Short mmCIF file of C-alpha atoms in Angstrom, two decimals:
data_model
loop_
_atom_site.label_atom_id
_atom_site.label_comp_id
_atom_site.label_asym_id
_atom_site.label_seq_id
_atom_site.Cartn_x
_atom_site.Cartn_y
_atom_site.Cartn_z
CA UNK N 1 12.50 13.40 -9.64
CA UNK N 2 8.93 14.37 -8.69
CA UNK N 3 7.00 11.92 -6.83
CA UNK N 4 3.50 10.48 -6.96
CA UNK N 5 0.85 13.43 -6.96
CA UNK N 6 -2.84 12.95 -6.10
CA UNK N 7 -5.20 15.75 -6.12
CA UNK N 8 -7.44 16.88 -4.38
CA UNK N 9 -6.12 15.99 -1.05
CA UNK N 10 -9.53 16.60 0.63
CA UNK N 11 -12.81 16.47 -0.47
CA UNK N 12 -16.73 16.30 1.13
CA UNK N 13 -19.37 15.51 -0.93
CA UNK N 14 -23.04 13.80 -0.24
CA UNK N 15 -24.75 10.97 -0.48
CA UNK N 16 -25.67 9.99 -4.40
CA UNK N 17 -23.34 12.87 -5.49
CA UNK N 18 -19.66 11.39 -7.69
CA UNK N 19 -16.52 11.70 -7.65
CA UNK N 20 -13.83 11.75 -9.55
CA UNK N 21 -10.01 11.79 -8.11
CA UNK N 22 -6.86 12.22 -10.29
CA UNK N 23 -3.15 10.59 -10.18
CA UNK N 24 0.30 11.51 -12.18
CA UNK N 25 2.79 8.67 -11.37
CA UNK N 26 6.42 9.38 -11.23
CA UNK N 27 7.63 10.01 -14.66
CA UNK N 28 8.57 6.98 -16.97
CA UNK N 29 6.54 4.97 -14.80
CA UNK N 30 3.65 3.23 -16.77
CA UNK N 31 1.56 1.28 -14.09
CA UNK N 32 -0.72 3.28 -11.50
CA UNK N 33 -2.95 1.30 -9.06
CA UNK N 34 -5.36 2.39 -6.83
CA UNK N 35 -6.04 1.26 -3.02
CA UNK N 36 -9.15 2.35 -0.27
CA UNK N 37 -7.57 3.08 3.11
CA UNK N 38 -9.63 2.65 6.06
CA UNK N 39 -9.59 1.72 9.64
CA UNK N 40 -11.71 -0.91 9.23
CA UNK N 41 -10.63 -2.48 6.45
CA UNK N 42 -7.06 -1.63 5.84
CA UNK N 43 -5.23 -1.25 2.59
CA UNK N 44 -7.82 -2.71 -0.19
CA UNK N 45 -7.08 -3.53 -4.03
CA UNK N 46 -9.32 -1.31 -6.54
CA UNK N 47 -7.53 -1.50 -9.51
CA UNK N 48 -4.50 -1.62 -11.41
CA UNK N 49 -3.59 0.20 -15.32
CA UNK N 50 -0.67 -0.30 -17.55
CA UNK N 51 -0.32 1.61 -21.14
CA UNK N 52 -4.01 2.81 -20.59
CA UNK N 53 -5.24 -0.60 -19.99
CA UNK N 54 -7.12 -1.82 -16.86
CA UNK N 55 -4.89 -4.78 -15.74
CA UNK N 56 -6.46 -5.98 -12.33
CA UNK N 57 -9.47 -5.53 -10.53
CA UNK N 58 -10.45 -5.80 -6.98
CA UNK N 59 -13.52 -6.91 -5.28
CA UNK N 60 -15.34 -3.58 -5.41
CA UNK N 61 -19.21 -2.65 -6.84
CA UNK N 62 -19.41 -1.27 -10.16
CA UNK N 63 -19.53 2.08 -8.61
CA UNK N 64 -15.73 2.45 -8.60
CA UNK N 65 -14.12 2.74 -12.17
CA UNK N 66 -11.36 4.37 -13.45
CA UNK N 67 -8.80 4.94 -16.59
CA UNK N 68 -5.29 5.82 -17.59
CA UNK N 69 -4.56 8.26 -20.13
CA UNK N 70 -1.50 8.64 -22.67
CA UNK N 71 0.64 9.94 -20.31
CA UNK N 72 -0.17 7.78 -18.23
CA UNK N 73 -1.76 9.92 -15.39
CA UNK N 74 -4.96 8.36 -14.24
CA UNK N 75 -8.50 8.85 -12.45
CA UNK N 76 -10.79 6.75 -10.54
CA UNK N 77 -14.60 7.92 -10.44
CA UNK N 78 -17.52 6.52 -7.86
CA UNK N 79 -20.82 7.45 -8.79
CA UNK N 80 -23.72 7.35 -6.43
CA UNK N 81 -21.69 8.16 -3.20
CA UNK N 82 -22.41 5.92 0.16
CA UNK N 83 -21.40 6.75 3.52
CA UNK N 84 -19.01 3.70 3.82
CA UNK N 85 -17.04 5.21 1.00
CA UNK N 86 -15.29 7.55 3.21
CA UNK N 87 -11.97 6.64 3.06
CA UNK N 88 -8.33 7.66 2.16
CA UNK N 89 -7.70 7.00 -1.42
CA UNK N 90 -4.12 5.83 -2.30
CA UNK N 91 -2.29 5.31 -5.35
CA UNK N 92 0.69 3.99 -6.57
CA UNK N 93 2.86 3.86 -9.17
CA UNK N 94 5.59 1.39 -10.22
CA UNK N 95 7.18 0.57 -13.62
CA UNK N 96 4.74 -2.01 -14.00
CA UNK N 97 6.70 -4.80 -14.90
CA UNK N 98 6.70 -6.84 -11.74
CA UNK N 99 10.68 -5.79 -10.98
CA UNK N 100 10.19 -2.93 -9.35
CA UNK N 101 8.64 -1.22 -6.09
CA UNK N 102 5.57 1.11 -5.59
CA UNK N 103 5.46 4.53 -4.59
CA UNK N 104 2.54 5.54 -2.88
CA UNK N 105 0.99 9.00 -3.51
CA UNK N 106 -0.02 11.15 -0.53
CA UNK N 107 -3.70 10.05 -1.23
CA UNK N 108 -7.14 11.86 -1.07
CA UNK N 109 -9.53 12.04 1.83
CA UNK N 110 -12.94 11.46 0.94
CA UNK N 111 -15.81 12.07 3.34
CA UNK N 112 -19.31 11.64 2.44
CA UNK N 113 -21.85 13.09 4.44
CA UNK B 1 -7.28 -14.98 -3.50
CA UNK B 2 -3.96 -14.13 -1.63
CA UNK B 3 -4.68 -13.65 1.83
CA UNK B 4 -1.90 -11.78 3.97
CA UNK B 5 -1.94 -11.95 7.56
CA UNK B 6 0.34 -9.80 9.96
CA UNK B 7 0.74 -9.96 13.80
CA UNK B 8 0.89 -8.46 16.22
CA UNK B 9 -1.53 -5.83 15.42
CA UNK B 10 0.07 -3.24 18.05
CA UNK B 11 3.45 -3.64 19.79
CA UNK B 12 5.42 -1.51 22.32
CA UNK B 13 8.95 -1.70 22.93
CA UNK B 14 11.54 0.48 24.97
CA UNK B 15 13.80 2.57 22.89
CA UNK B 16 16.86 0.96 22.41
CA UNK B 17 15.34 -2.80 22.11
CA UNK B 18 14.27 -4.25 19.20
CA UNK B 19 10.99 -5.30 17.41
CA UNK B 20 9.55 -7.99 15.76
CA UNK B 21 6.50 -8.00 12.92
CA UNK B 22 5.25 -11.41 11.56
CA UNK B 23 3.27 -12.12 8.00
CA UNK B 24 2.39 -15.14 6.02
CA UNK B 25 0.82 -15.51 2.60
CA UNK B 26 -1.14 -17.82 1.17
CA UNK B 27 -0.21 -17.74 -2.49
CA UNK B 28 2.90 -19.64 -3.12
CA UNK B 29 3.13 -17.67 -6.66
CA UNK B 30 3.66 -13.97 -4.72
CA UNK B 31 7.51 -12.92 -5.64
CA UNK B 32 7.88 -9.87 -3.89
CA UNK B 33 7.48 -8.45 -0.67
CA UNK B 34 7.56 -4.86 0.25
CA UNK B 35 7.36 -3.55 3.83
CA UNK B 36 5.66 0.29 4.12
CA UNK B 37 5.84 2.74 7.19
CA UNK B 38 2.76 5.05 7.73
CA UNK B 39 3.20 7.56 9.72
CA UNK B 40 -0.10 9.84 11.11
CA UNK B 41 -0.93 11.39 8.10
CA UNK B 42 0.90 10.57 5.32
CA UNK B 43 1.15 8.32 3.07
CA UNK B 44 2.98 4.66 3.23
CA UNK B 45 6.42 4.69 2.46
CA UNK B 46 8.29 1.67 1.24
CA UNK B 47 10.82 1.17 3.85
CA UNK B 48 13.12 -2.07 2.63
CA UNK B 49 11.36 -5.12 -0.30
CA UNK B 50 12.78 -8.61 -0.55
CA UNK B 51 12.21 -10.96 -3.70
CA UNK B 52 10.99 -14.52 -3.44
CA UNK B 53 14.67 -15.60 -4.98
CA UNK B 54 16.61 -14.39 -1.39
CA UNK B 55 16.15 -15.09 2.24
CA UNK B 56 17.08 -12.17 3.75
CA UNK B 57 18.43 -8.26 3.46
CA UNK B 58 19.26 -5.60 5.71
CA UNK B 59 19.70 -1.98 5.42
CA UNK B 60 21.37 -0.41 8.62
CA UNK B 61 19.14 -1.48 11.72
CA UNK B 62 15.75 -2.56 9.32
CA UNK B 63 16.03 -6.61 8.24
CA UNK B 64 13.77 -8.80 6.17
CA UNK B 65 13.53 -12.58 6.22
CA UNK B 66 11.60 -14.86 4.20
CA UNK B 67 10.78 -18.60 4.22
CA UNK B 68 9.17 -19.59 1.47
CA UNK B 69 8.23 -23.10 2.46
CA UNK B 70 6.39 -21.62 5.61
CA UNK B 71 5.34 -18.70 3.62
CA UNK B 72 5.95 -16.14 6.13
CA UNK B 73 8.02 -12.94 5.95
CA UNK B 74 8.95 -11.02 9.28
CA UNK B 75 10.54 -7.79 10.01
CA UNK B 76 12.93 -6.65 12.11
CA UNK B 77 13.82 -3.72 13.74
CA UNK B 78 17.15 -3.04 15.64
CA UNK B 79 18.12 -0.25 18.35
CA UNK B 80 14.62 1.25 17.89
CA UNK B 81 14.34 5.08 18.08
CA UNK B 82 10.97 7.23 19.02
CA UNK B 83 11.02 8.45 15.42
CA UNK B 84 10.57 4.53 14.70
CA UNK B 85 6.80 4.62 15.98
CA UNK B 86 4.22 4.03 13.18
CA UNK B 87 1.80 1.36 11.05
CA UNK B 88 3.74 -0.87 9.17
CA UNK B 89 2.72 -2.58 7.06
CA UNK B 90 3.52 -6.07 4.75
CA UNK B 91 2.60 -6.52 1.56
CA UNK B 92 2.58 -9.92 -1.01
CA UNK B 93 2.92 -9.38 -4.82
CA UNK B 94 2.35 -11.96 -7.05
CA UNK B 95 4.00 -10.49 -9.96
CA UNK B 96 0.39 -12.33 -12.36
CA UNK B 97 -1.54 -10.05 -10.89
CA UNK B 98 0.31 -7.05 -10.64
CA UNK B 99 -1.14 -5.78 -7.32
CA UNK B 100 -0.03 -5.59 -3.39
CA UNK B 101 -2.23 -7.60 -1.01
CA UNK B 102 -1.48 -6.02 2.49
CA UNK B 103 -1.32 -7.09 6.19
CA UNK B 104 -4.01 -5.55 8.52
CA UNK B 105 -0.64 -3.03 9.77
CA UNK B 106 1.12 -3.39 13.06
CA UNK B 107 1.27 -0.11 15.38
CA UNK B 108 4.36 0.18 16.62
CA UNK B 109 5.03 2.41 19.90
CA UNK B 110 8.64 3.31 20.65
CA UNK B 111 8.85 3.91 24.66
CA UNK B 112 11.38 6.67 25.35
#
């Protein structure tokens, strides 16, 4: 079965500019979560949806939302882009129900500039 | 909040000898624990999981053990191969939250 696909893989953008990334989960697979890679930091918690609801939520500004649609592919948006943004962008998607494992998507590289 | 951490941050071993990764946790409510390879470029792949109900699993040379009254998880790698080099990484889930708190990654180095 297909896997986790994030698009874009790359993308540059400036300072103040948004963003807005996209995720389709494996299919039957309900819960997508979203992580910030970066050296610094590691693997970081943004947020987690389930049937189009936000579940979860990390420790991360305002800035960074996102939502789940019907079929349960789902977006994350930062407005007002900062240089410490820059990061790989990672998400995953399980069944949701706390009995199974997550598959991680191949993620999108963000540099702001 | 859960706090996961992992050591050592890089290790080197000779190809054939075997490898160690340590992590503890700090919520006693996390159920699950996943362990994720990363190689250079791509993304982390889930490599073997073990549930807060059994102590340890293996899959061919990759083991997982857990003690839940220490709260610490380790890995284990046997007969380690070049392709074996890469970040791993642990991971806690407690199953309330529905989200993976990770380790800060090991680097592994295989020595040929």
């Amino acid at each position: 079965k297909a896997g986790v696909t994030q698009t874009p893989r790359y993308l540059i953008k400036t300072r103040g500019q948004q963003v807005t990334l996209s995720c389709s989960p494996i299919s039957g697979h309900r819960s997508v979560s979203w992580y910030q890679q970066t050296p610094g930091q590691g693997l970081q918690f943004l947020f987690e949806y389930f049937s189009e609801t936000q579940r979860n939520k990390g420790n991360f500004p305002g800035r960074f939302s996102g939502r789940q649609f019907s079929n349960s592919r789902s977006e994350m948006n930062v407005s007002t882009l900062e240089l410490g943004d820059s990061a790989l962008y990672l998400c995953a998607s399980s069944q949701g129900t706390g009995r199974s494992g997550y598959t991680f998507g191949s993620g999108t590289r963000l540099t702001v500039v | 909040g859960e706090n996961v951490e992992q050591h050592p941050s890089t290790l080197s071993v000779q190809e054939g000898d075997s490898a160690v990764i340590k992590c503890t946790y700090s919520d006693s409510a996390s159920n699950y624990f996943p362990w994720y390879k990363q190689e250079l470029g791509k993304r982390p792949q889930l490599i073997i999981d073990i549930r807060s109900n059994v102590g340890e699993k293996k899959d061919q040379r990759i083991a997982v053990t857990l003690n839940k009254t220490a709260k610490h998880f380790s890995l284990h790698i046997t007969e380690t191969q070049p392709e074996d080099s890469a970040v791993y990484f642990c991971a806690a889930h407690a199953g309330g939250a529905q989200k993976l708190v990770f380790g800060q990654g090991t680097r592994l180095t295989i020595n040929p």
